[in-house]
């Protein structure tokens, strides 16, 4: 697929003249070295302090490679590519690769941490009041910055200080009529609103005792309780409540004999389970074809609509005798200059049946986004409105590169303006714009916001409330992955891989086909 | 010619229509969602005044943050992108084709999910280097530079391909280095596409919401997109609609300003005169 002539005809090999060392050469080398040194001086100490040796090694290796690259006279293309590539790898490639690896795990709600964290969560979550244990009156206080409990035993009126380290008797505290502590030496007793503001901290504090832990029950009461569920390392299981849950490393759950599992699990490798789920899930596969069809139509209509309209006005304005082009151009980029999310919400309001502007102007009572046909047309229209200024801008830019002599020559040869456009301007435009059109297609194929902020997938037919008629693959499947079952990142990542595969295949095929066409024109 | 004007005017009407709606909401003193009509009864600039004087929303600060981030990051990514486009267009090396295709493909992954990873990366960065961590302009700038090589590189490369190679060959014969050719020969010739790309990058950052929303939590560090989304999130939507509309309009001002500044470069058509035949 040799496409451009330059590559097909290799440049004549010429002996490169030996260059003497110029001032610019020396200065540029010094700048490179000092920038590298400055970055290392800044970045190394924190890594050493925290003992992140892998990161340190990586940093040094990358810096050394970059310094070498810019000191040597070789690898000229790499000198131009590396600056952008470093950022690309760090902030796009790495996150994407990492996301793809989570597709092989059960990462998500209930499976966020490791096993130890799950055991702790299960044990503390199962704390219940021990029979016959006292119910303390609780006051919350601060010791310096640390939150502590002041516990009054209602029977003996003795005051104890409870911290994360344990329970100690406290003397000299003044107890009020309600049983709450008013003042205590060396401590700042919090008033009710102050304590309420620290609710999560209060809930989290557990004061260990001989028989269990003391935890707050509301803001003014604390009870001593015991963990009903206890982890036993010997059998790798959790016991309690007359049942035993054994760790199942393939699911990342503690499971009992009847197959029920505890809510808290941990992250494990599940292999291809997520991918298998995407393929076998009846709610996905049952609607897949329909959603994919509309998704393709939406992306194509958006791209072609934007490109047609954008190129149309760009061509109309691209005429030496056209007047007022400056004003026109400003007006035309306005939709693009407004924040997209805001305008999506505004469009949704304009389509509203009861108070929407469009119905007001038409004097109609049409539920635009409530019916399949109008809702689909509506979201495409909104998307074209948002996107056509982009196409207008890039076409205007690309038109500058096409010498006017070419179109003039065509018209002298007797071509009609339409023919000149079809045979000369459009092919040349497409050379520069095909990648952008493909990229715009991929973007719109996954245009989550355009749907989520307008129809949110709706309208939903009564018989299948799962999938709406404007749902794209991404909005529909992400609703499944982040819906009722809690966030399932692993599952969502597997879905993303599938969607990526679909878009990438379509794009690559389209790209090759258009490139072949251009060869014909060229 | 009349036909051209007619067509452009129709498209302009389509472009402006929703913006007029926002404008009328912004000058409507009763600025709620339901009360908004195209022609409000009684106009005032109260919504603008409330917005700028608001204690809850540091709008001026947001505005400054947005413009600063957008200017710096669009300038930096323009440079990075232009470097890469020069290499892709003018040099032949192993992996060139694959590299270009990879640039296009990497953008096609649903980035929505990668946010989780980016959050984890920057949790680490915030601990090690607070100056580049969450709630800082610099960290967000680094993040945006990750997108510098992308479809804009393709756009520039396509444009560069149309600039005749004879120009830099002549310079090479005269003894110019690759760096001199880049700065002295290529850069002056590609101003139209530089201006277009700069504007695209500027607008992209101004309206970027997803990453900025994860990144900027502190009210003082927010950008316009993040701050204004907070204004209408939850139950505030109806009550703040007038102020929100005013903010939306103000957001467009810097973009239009940058466009006015760049417009003369966009349509300069320098290459047409640079080479004959």
PDB file of N, CA, C and O in Angstrom, chain A residues 152-220:
ATOM      1  N   UNK A 152     -19.227   7.079  79.786  1.00  0.00           N
ATOM      2  CA  UNK A 152     -19.727   7.064  81.162  1.00  0.00           C
ATOM      3  C   UNK A 152     -20.553   5.797  81.352  1.00  0.00           C
ATOM      4  O   UNK A 152     -21.517   5.560  80.623  1.00  0.00           O
ATOM      5  N   UNK A 153     -20.126   4.984  82.324  1.00  0.00           N
ATOM      6  CA  UNK A 153     -20.888   3.773  82.617  1.00  0.00           C
ATOM      7  C   UNK A 153     -22.138   4.182  83.386  1.00  0.00           C
ATOM      8  O   UNK A 153     -22.032   4.773  84.457  1.00  0.00           O
ATOM      9  N   UNK A 154     -23.345   3.942  82.880  1.00  0.00           N
ATOM     10  CA  UNK A 154     -24.563   4.444  83.536  1.00  0.00           C
ATOM     11  C   UNK A 154     -24.749   3.863  84.943  1.00  0.00           C
ATOM     12  O   UNK A 154     -25.357   4.517  85.797  1.00  0.00           O
ATOM     13  N   UNK A 155     -24.238   2.690  85.229  1.00  0.00           N
ATOM     14  CA  UNK A 155     -24.439   2.077  86.540  1.00  0.00           C
ATOM     15  C   UNK A 155     -23.480   2.674  87.576  1.00  0.00           C
ATOM     16  O   UNK A 155     -23.889   3.090  88.654  1.00  0.00           O
ATOM     17  N   UNK A 156     -22.200   2.769  87.228  1.00  0.00           N
ATOM     18  CA  UNK A 156     -21.208   3.197  88.221  1.00  0.00           C
ATOM     19  C   UNK A 156     -20.873   4.673  88.120  1.00  0.00           C
ATOM     20  O   UNK A 156     -20.191   5.218  88.971  1.00  0.00           O
ATOM     21  N   UNK A 157     -21.302   5.360  87.050  1.00  0.00           N
ATOM     22  CA  UNK A 157     -20.989   6.769  86.775  1.00  0.00           C
ATOM     23  C   UNK A 157     -19.494   7.012  86.618  1.00  0.00           C
ATOM     24  O   UNK A 157     -19.031   8.131  86.747  1.00  0.00           O
ATOM     25  N   UNK A 158     -18.749   5.972  86.370  1.00  0.00           N
ATOM     26  CA  UNK A 158     -17.316   6.138  86.169  1.00  0.00           C
ATOM     27  C   UNK A 158     -17.050   6.585  84.732  1.00  0.00           C
ATOM     28  O   UNK A 158     -17.698   6.143  83.805  1.00  0.00           O
ATOM     29  N   UNK A 159     -16.058   7.489  84.595  1.00  0.00           N
ATOM     30  CA  UNK A 159     -15.732   7.994  83.262  1.00  0.00           C
ATOM     31  C   UNK A 159     -14.466   7.304  82.758  1.00  0.00           C
ATOM     32  O   UNK A 159     -13.491   7.159  83.508  1.00  0.00           O
ATOM     33  N   UNK A 160     -14.510   6.851  81.492  1.00  0.00           N
ATOM     34  CA  UNK A 160     -13.317   6.245  80.899  1.00  0.00           C
ATOM     35  C   UNK A 160     -12.989   6.964  79.604  1.00  0.00           C
ATOM     36  O   UNK A 160     -13.874   7.534  78.942  1.00  0.00           O
ATOM     37  N   UNK A 161     -11.715   6.928  79.267  1.00  0.00           N
ATOM     38  CA  UNK A 161     -11.250   7.519  78.015  1.00  0.00           C
ATOM     39  C   UNK A 161     -11.031   6.385  77.010  1.00  0.00           C
ATOM     40  O   UNK A 161     -10.274   5.448  77.274  1.00  0.00           O
ATOM     41  N   UNK A 162     -11.716   6.481  75.884  1.00  0.00           N
ATOM     42  CA  UNK A 162     -11.552   5.436  74.873  1.00  0.00           C
ATOM     43  C   UNK A 162     -10.829   5.973  73.658  1.00  0.00           C
ATOM     44  O   UNK A 162     -11.226   6.982  73.076  1.00  0.00           O
ATOM     45  N   UNK A 163      -9.733   5.307  73.300  1.00  0.00           N
ATOM     46  CA  UNK A 163      -9.009   5.679  72.081  1.00  0.00           C
ATOM     47  C   UNK A 163      -8.827   4.418  71.242  1.00  0.00           C
ATOM     48  O   UNK A 163      -9.236   3.336  71.650  1.00  0.00           O
ATOM     49  N   UNK A 164      -8.174   4.594  70.119  1.00  0.00           N
ATOM     50  CA  UNK A 164      -7.932   3.435  69.265  1.00  0.00           C
ATOM     51  C   UNK A 164      -6.984   2.439  69.918  1.00  0.00           C
ATOM     52  O   UNK A 164      -6.880   1.295  69.488  1.00  0.00           O
ATOM     53  N   UNK A 165      -6.304   2.889  71.029  1.00  0.00           N
ATOM     54  CA  UNK A 165      -5.368   1.989  71.712  1.00  0.00           C
ATOM     55  C   UNK A 165      -6.055   1.186  72.815  1.00  0.00           C
ATOM     56  O   UNK A 165      -5.510   0.194  73.289  1.00  0.00           O
ATOM     57  N   UNK A 166      -7.196   1.665  73.315  1.00  0.00           N
ATOM     58  CA  UNK A 166      -7.860   0.917  74.377  1.00  0.00           C
ATOM     59  C   UNK A 166      -8.609   1.845  75.324  1.00  0.00           C
ATOM     60  O   UNK A 166      -8.785   3.037  75.046  1.00  0.00           O
ATOM     61  N   UNK A 167      -9.039   1.269  76.409  1.00  0.00           N
ATOM     62  CA  UNK A 167      -9.888   1.981  77.364  1.00  0.00           C
ATOM     63  C   UNK A 167      -9.073   2.267  78.617  1.00  0.00           C
ATOM     64  O   UNK A 167      -8.465   1.358  79.184  1.00  0.00           O
ATOM     65  N   UNK A 168      -9.032   3.550  79.097  1.00  0.00           N
ATOM     66  CA  UNK A 168      -8.329   3.861  80.346  1.00  0.00           C
ATOM     67  C   UNK A 168      -9.253   4.684  81.232  1.00  0.00           C
ATOM     68  O   UNK A 168     -10.017   5.523  80.722  1.00  0.00           O
ATOM     69  N   UNK A 169      -9.204   4.506  82.558  1.00  0.00           N
ATOM     70  CA  UNK A 169     -10.028   5.316  83.457  1.00  0.00           C
ATOM     71  C   UNK A 169      -9.592   6.769  83.385  1.00  0.00           C
ATOM     72  O   UNK A 169      -8.407   7.048  83.188  1.00  0.00           O
ATOM     73  N   UNK A 170     -10.547   7.678  83.546  1.00  0.00           N
ATOM     74  CA  UNK A 170     -10.220   9.102  83.471  1.00  0.00           C
ATOM     75  C   UNK A 170     -10.762   9.787  84.730  1.00  0.00           C
ATOM     76  O   UNK A 170     -11.929   9.619  85.080  1.00  0.00           O
ATOM     77  N   UNK A 171      -9.909  10.550  85.395  1.00  0.00           N
ATOM     78  CA  UNK A 171     -10.338  11.272  86.606  1.00  0.00           C
ATOM     79  C   UNK A 171     -10.490  12.747  86.289  1.00  0.00           C
ATOM     80  O   UNK A 171      -9.847  13.268  85.384  1.00  0.00           O
ATOM     81  N   UNK A 172     -11.341  13.414  87.080  1.00  0.00           N
ATOM     82  CA  UNK A 172     -11.465  14.868  86.997  1.00  0.00           C
ATOM     83  C   UNK A 172     -12.447  15.341  85.962  1.00  0.00           C
ATOM     84  O   UNK A 172     -12.552  16.534  85.710  1.00  0.00           O
ATOM     85  N   UNK A 173     -13.196  14.436  85.309  1.00  0.00           N
ATOM     86  CA  UNK A 173     -14.174  14.877  84.316  1.00  0.00           C
ATOM     87  C   UNK A 173     -15.467  15.280  85.020  1.00  0.00           C
ATOM     88  O   UNK A 173     -15.838  14.712  86.050  1.00  0.00           O
ATOM     89  N   UNK A 174     -16.157  16.291  84.468  1.00  0.00           N
ATOM     90  CA  UNK A 174     -17.395  16.762  85.066  1.00  0.00           C
ATOM     91  C   UNK A 174     -18.567  16.242  84.232  1.00  0.00           C
ATOM     92  O   UNK A 174     -18.626  16.482  83.029  1.00  0.00           O
ATOM     93  N   UNK A 175     -19.477  15.500  84.860  1.00  0.00           N
ATOM     94  CA  UNK A 175     -20.577  14.882  84.126  1.00  0.00           C
ATOM     95  C   UNK A 175     -21.855  15.684  84.375  1.00  0.00           C
ATOM     96  O   UNK A 175     -22.168  16.058  85.508  1.00  0.00           O
ATOM     97  N   UNK A 176     -22.593  15.985  83.305  1.00  0.00           N
ATOM     98  CA  UNK A 176     -23.820  16.760  83.423  1.00  0.00           C
ATOM     99  C   UNK A 176     -25.013  15.886  83.771  1.00  0.00           C
ATOM    100  O   UNK A 176     -24.878  14.669  83.934  1.00  0.00           O
ATOM    101  N   UNK A 177     -26.218  16.502  83.850  1.00  0.00           N
ATOM    102  CA  UNK A 177     -27.408  15.752  84.253  1.00  0.00           C
ATOM    103  C   UNK A 177     -27.818  14.694  83.240  1.00  0.00           C
ATOM    104  O   UNK A 177     -28.366  13.656  83.573  1.00  0.00           O
ATOM    105  N   UNK A 178     -27.540  14.956  81.952  1.00  0.00           N
ATOM    106  CA  UNK A 178     -27.922  13.971  80.948  1.00  0.00           C
ATOM    107  C   UNK A 178     -26.992  12.783  80.950  1.00  0.00           C
ATOM    108  O   UNK A 178     -27.197  11.830  80.210  1.00  0.00           O
ATOM    109  N   UNK A 179     -25.931  12.845  81.743  1.00  0.00           N
ATOM    110  CA  UNK A 179     -24.975  11.751  81.748  1.00  0.00           C
ATOM    111  C   UNK A 179     -23.833  11.991  80.798  1.00  0.00           C
ATOM    112  O   UNK A 179     -22.912  11.183  80.708  1.00  0.00           O
ATOM    113  N   UNK A 180     -23.883  13.115  80.035  1.00  0.00           N
ATOM    114  CA  UNK A 180     -22.789  13.400  79.107  1.00  0.00           C
ATOM    115  C   UNK A 180     -21.688  14.180  79.833  1.00  0.00           C
ATOM    116  O   UNK A 180     -21.957  14.899  80.805  1.00  0.00           O
ATOM    117  N   UNK A 181     -20.477  14.060  79.387  1.00  0.00           N
ATOM    118  CA  UNK A 181     -19.353  14.757  80.000  1.00  0.00           C
ATOM    119  C   UNK A 181     -19.368  16.213  79.541  1.00  0.00           C
ATOM    120  O   UNK A 181     -19.533  16.485  78.345  1.00  0.00           O
ATOM    121  N   UNK A 182     -19.265  17.153  80.508  1.00  0.00           N
ATOM    122  CA  UNK A 182     -19.258  18.577  80.150  1.00  0.00           C
ATOM    123  C   UNK A 182     -17.839  19.061  79.891  1.00  0.00           C
ATOM    124  O   UNK A 182     -17.571  19.711  78.889  1.00  0.00           O
ATOM    125  N   UNK A 183     -16.944  18.771  80.846  1.00  0.00           N
ATOM    126  CA  UNK A 183     -15.551  19.168  80.648  1.00  0.00           C
ATOM    127  C   UNK A 183     -14.666  18.025  81.107  1.00  0.00           C
ATOM    128  O   UNK A 183     -15.062  17.213  81.945  1.00  0.00           O
ATOM    129  N   UNK A 184     -13.472  17.984  80.568  1.00  0.00           N
ATOM    130  CA  UNK A 184     -12.503  16.978  80.997  1.00  0.00           C
ATOM    131  C   UNK A 184     -11.130  17.606  80.890  1.00  0.00           C
ATOM    132  O   UNK A 184     -10.879  18.374  79.945  1.00  0.00           O
ATOM    133  N   UNK A 185     -10.236  17.318  81.824  1.00  0.00           N
ATOM    134  CA  UNK A 185      -8.921  17.968  81.812  1.00  0.00           C
ATOM    135  C   UNK A 185      -8.110  17.571  80.585  1.00  0.00           C
ATOM    136  O   UNK A 185      -7.998  16.384  80.251  1.00  0.00           O
ATOM    137  N   UNK A 186      -7.578  18.578  79.917  1.00  0.00           N
ATOM    138  CA  UNK A 186      -6.693  18.325  78.782  1.00  0.00           C
ATOM    139  C   UNK A 186      -7.411  17.957  77.490  1.00  0.00           C
ATOM    140  O   UNK A 186      -6.766  17.679  76.485  1.00  0.00           O
ATOM    141  N   UNK A 187      -8.756  17.956  77.526  1.00  0.00           N
ATOM    142  CA  UNK A 187      -9.511  17.571  76.338  1.00  0.00           C
ATOM    143  C   UNK A 187     -10.496  18.660  75.958  1.00  0.00           C
ATOM    144  O   UNK A 187     -10.976  19.392  76.823  1.00  0.00           O
ATOM    145  N   UNK A 188     -10.820  18.759  74.681  1.00  0.00           N
ATOM    146  CA  UNK A 188     -11.852  19.679  74.218  1.00  0.00           C
ATOM    147  C   UNK A 188     -13.085  18.838  73.908  1.00  0.00           C
ATOM    148  O   UNK A 188     -13.079  18.053  72.961  1.00  0.00           O
ATOM    149  N   UNK A 189     -14.133  19.006  74.747  1.00  0.00           N
ATOM    150  CA  UNK A 189     -15.349  18.234  74.506  1.00  0.00           C
ATOM    151  C   UNK A 189     -16.132  18.904  73.382  1.00  0.00           C
ATOM    152  O   UNK A 189     -16.357  20.117  73.404  1.00  0.00           O
ATOM    153  N   UNK A 190     -16.530  18.132  72.386  1.00  0.00           N
ATOM    154  CA  UNK A 190     -17.238  18.686  71.224  1.00  0.00           C
ATOM    155  C   UNK A 190     -18.724  18.841  71.539  1.00  0.00           C
ATOM    156  O   UNK A 190     -19.332  17.989  72.165  1.00  0.00           O
ATOM    157  N   UNK A 191     -19.308  19.950  71.034  1.00  0.00           N
ATOM    158  CA  UNK A 191     -20.750  20.136  71.151  1.00  0.00           C
ATOM    159  C   UNK A 191     -21.434  19.307  70.063  1.00  0.00           C
ATOM    160  O   UNK A 191     -20.780  18.886  69.101  1.00  0.00           O
ATOM    161  N   UNK A 192     -22.750  19.119  70.222  1.00  0.00           N
ATOM    162  CA  UNK A 192     -23.474  18.218  69.306  1.00  0.00           C
ATOM    163  C   UNK A 192     -23.245  18.528  67.824  1.00  0.00           C
ATOM    164  O   UNK A 192     -22.939  17.619  67.047  1.00  0.00           O
ATOM    165  N   UNK A 193     -23.394  19.816  67.399  1.00  0.00           N
ATOM    166  CA  UNK A 193     -23.204  20.059  65.958  1.00  0.00           C
ATOM    167  C   UNK A 193     -21.775  19.772  65.490  1.00  0.00           C
ATOM    168  O   UNK A 193     -21.570  19.272  64.387  1.00  0.00           O
ATOM    169  N   UNK A 194     -20.790  20.086  66.379  1.00  0.00           N
ATOM    170  CA  UNK A 194     -19.401  19.812  66.004  1.00  0.00           C
ATOM    171  C   UNK A 194     -19.177  18.310  65.854  1.00  0.00           C
ATOM    172  O   UNK A 194     -18.493  17.849  64.937  1.00  0.00           O
ATOM    173  N   UNK A 195     -19.782  17.566  66.781  1.00  0.00           N
ATOM    174  CA  UNK A 195     -19.641  16.109  66.722  1.00  0.00           C
ATOM    175  C   UNK A 195     -20.323  15.566  65.465  1.00  0.00           C
ATOM    176  O   UNK A 195     -19.791  14.686  64.780  1.00  0.00           O
ATOM    177  N   UNK A 196     -21.497  16.144  65.148  1.00  0.00           N
ATOM    178  CA  UNK A 196     -22.238  15.651  63.987  1.00  0.00           C
ATOM    179  C   UNK A 196     -21.424  15.826  62.716  1.00  0.00           C
ATOM    180  O   UNK A 196     -21.476  14.991  61.813  1.00  0.00           O
ATOM    181  N   UNK A 197     -20.630  16.927  62.680  1.00  0.00           N
ATOM    182  CA  UNK A 197     -19.829  17.184  61.490  1.00  0.00           C
ATOM    183  C   UNK A 197     -18.740  16.132  61.313  1.00  0.00           C
ATOM    184  O   UNK A 197     -18.197  15.967  60.229  1.00  0.00           O
ATOM    185  N   UNK A 198     -18.405  15.447  62.412  1.00  0.00           N
ATOM    186  CA  UNK A 198     -17.354  14.430  62.318  1.00  0.00           C
ATOM    187  C   UNK A 198     -17.935  13.024  62.329  1.00  0.00           C
ATOM    188  O   UNK A 198     -17.263  12.075  62.749  1.00  0.00           O
ATOM    189  N   UNK A 199     -19.169  12.908  61.880  1.00  0.00           N
ATOM    190  CA  UNK A 199     -19.865  11.623  61.906  1.00  0.00           C
ATOM    191  C   UNK A 199     -19.058  10.428  61.399  1.00  0.00           C
ATOM    192  O   UNK A 199     -18.932   9.427  62.098  1.00  0.00           O
ATOM    193  N   UNK A 200     -18.476  10.537  60.201  1.00  0.00           N
ATOM    194  CA  UNK A 200     -17.747   9.382  59.669  1.00  0.00           C
ATOM    195  C   UNK A 200     -16.577   8.950  60.564  1.00  0.00           C
ATOM    196  O   UNK A 200     -16.332   7.763  60.757  1.00  0.00           O
ATOM    197  N   UNK A 201     -15.861   9.954  61.153  1.00  0.00           N
ATOM    198  CA  UNK A 201     -14.742   9.618  62.036  1.00  0.00           C
ATOM    199  C   UNK A 201     -15.236   8.880  63.267  1.00  0.00           C
ATOM    200  O   UNK A 201     -14.606   7.941  63.749  1.00  0.00           O
ATOM    201  N   UNK A 202     -16.391   9.349  63.778  1.00  0.00           N
ATOM    202  CA  UNK A 202     -16.933   8.738  64.997  1.00  0.00           C
ATOM    203  C   UNK A 202     -17.347   7.290  64.711  1.00  0.00           C
ATOM    204  O   UNK A 202     -17.058   6.382  65.485  1.00  0.00           O
ATOM    205  N   UNK A 203     -17.982   7.081  63.572  1.00  0.00           N
ATOM    206  CA  UNK A 203     -18.391   5.721  63.225  1.00  0.00           C
ATOM    207  C   UNK A 203     -17.178   4.812  63.060  1.00  0.00           C
ATOM    208  O   UNK A 203     -17.224   3.627  63.374  1.00  0.00           O
ATOM    209  N   UNK A 204     -16.086   5.396  62.556  1.00  0.00           N
ATOM    210  CA  UNK A 204     -14.923   4.565  62.247  1.00  0.00           C
ATOM    211  C   UNK A 204     -14.133   4.176  63.501  1.00  0.00           C
ATOM    212  O   UNK A 204     -13.437   3.163  63.505  1.00  0.00           O
ATOM    213  N   UNK A 205     -14.236   4.968  64.568  1.00  0.00           N
ATOM    214  CA  UNK A 205     -13.399   4.705  65.744  1.00  0.00           C
ATOM    215  C   UNK A 205     -13.900   3.469  66.487  1.00  0.00           C
ATOM    216  O   UNK A 205     -15.071   3.347  66.833  1.00  0.00           O
ATOM    217  N   UNK A 206     -12.987   2.524  66.693  1.00  0.00           N
ATOM    218  CA  UNK A 206     -13.329   1.319  67.452  1.00  0.00           C
ATOM    219  C   UNK A 206     -12.349   1.229  68.622  1.00  0.00           C
ATOM    220  O   UNK A 206     -11.139   1.229  68.426  1.00  0.00           O
ATOM    221  N   UNK A 207     -12.893   1.174  69.840  1.00  0.00           N
ATOM    222  CA  UNK A 207     -12.042   1.103  71.028  1.00  0.00           C
ATOM    223  C   UNK A 207     -11.929  -0.368  71.434  1.00  0.00           C
ATOM    224  O   UNK A 207     -12.921  -0.977  71.834  1.00  0.00           O
ATOM    225  N   UNK A 208     -10.739  -0.940  71.309  1.00  0.00           N
ATOM    226  CA  UNK A 208     -10.616  -2.363  71.633  1.00  0.00           C
ATOM    227  C   UNK A 208     -10.710  -2.619  73.145  1.00  0.00           C
ATOM    228  O   UNK A 208     -10.185  -1.847  73.951  1.00  0.00           O
ATOM    229  N   UNK A 209     -11.398  -3.666  73.532  1.00  0.00           N
ATOM    230  CA  UNK A 209     -11.476  -4.083  74.932  1.00  0.00           C
ATOM    231  C   UNK A 209     -11.100  -5.561  75.009  1.00  0.00           C
ATOM    232  O   UNK A 209     -10.799  -6.180  73.990  1.00  0.00           O
ATOM    233  N   UNK A 210     -11.163  -6.119  76.215  1.00  0.00           N
ATOM    234  CA  UNK A 210     -10.767  -7.524  76.376  1.00  0.00           C
ATOM    235  C   UNK A 210     -11.685  -8.459  75.594  1.00  0.00           C
ATOM    236  O   UNK A 210     -11.256  -9.458  75.023  1.00  0.00           O
ATOM    237  N   UNK A 211     -13.000  -8.119  75.576  1.00  0.00           N
ATOM    238  CA  UNK A 211     -13.962  -9.052  74.990  1.00  0.00           C
ATOM    239  C   UNK A 211     -14.370  -8.688  73.573  1.00  0.00           C
ATOM    240  O   UNK A 211     -15.112  -9.426  72.932  1.00  0.00           O
ATOM    241  N   UNK A 212     -13.987  -7.520  73.094  1.00  0.00           N
ATOM    242  CA  UNK A 212     -14.442  -7.110  71.768  1.00  0.00           C
ATOM    243  C   UNK A 212     -14.041  -5.667  71.518  1.00  0.00           C
ATOM    244  O   UNK A 212     -12.912  -5.291  71.808  1.00  0.00           O
ATOM    245  N   UNK A 213     -14.970  -4.897  70.995  1.00  0.00           N
ATOM    246  CA  UNK A 213     -14.674  -3.486  70.756  1.00  0.00           C
ATOM    247  C   UNK A 213     -15.864  -2.648  71.199  1.00  0.00           C
ATOM    248  O   UNK A 213     -17.011  -3.112  71.234  1.00  0.00           O
ATOM    249  N   UNK A 214     -15.569  -1.380  71.554  1.00  0.00           N
ATOM    250  CA  UNK A 214     -16.644  -0.427  71.833  1.00  0.00           C
ATOM    251  C   UNK A 214     -16.784   0.472  70.616  1.00  0.00           C
ATOM    252  O   UNK A 214     -15.804   1.036  70.128  1.00  0.00           O
ATOM    253  N   UNK A 215     -18.003   0.560  70.118  1.00  0.00           N
ATOM    254  CA  UNK A 215     -18.244   1.427  68.965  1.00  0.00           C
ATOM    255  C   UNK A 215     -19.406   2.357  69.273  1.00  0.00           C
ATOM    256  O   UNK A 215     -20.266   2.055  70.098  1.00  0.00           O
ATOM    257  N   UNK A 216     -19.410   3.512  68.594  1.00  0.00           N
ATOM    258  CA  UNK A 216     -20.487   4.475  68.790  1.00  0.00           C
ATOM    259  C   UNK A 216     -21.755   3.940  68.152  1.00  0.00           C
ATOM    260  O   UNK A 216     -21.714   3.284  67.109  1.00  0.00           O
ATOM    261  N   UNK A 217     -22.880   4.262  68.806  1.00  0.00           N
ATOM    262  CA  UNK A 217     -24.175   3.922  68.250  1.00  0.00           C
ATOM    263  C   UNK A 217     -24.958   5.224  68.235  1.00  0.00           C
ATOM    264  O   UNK A 217     -25.593   5.584  69.206  1.00  0.00           O
ATOM    265  N   UNK A 218     -24.853   5.972  67.136  1.00  0.00           N
ATOM    266  CA  UNK A 218     -25.345   7.332  67.138  1.00  0.00           C
ATOM    267  C   UNK A 218     -24.284   8.242  67.741  1.00  0.00           C
ATOM    268  O   UNK A 218     -23.111   7.856  67.821  1.00  0.00           O
ATOM    269  N   UNK A 219     -24.699   9.437  68.186  1.00  0.00           N
ATOM    270  CA  UNK A 219     -23.712  10.394  68.674  1.00  0.00           C
ATOM    271  C   UNK A 219     -23.630  10.423  70.192  1.00  0.00           C
ATOM    272  O   UNK A 219     -22.717  11.026  70.751  1.00  0.00           O
ATOM    273  N   UNK A 220     -24.580   9.809  70.901  1.00  0.00           N
ATOM    274  CA  UNK A 220     -24.541   9.950  72.355  1.00  0.00           C
ATOM    275  C   UNK A 220     -24.577   8.599  73.068  1.00  0.00           C
ATOM    276  O   UNK A 220     -24.772   8.549  74.274  1.00  0.00           O
TER     277      UNK A 220
END
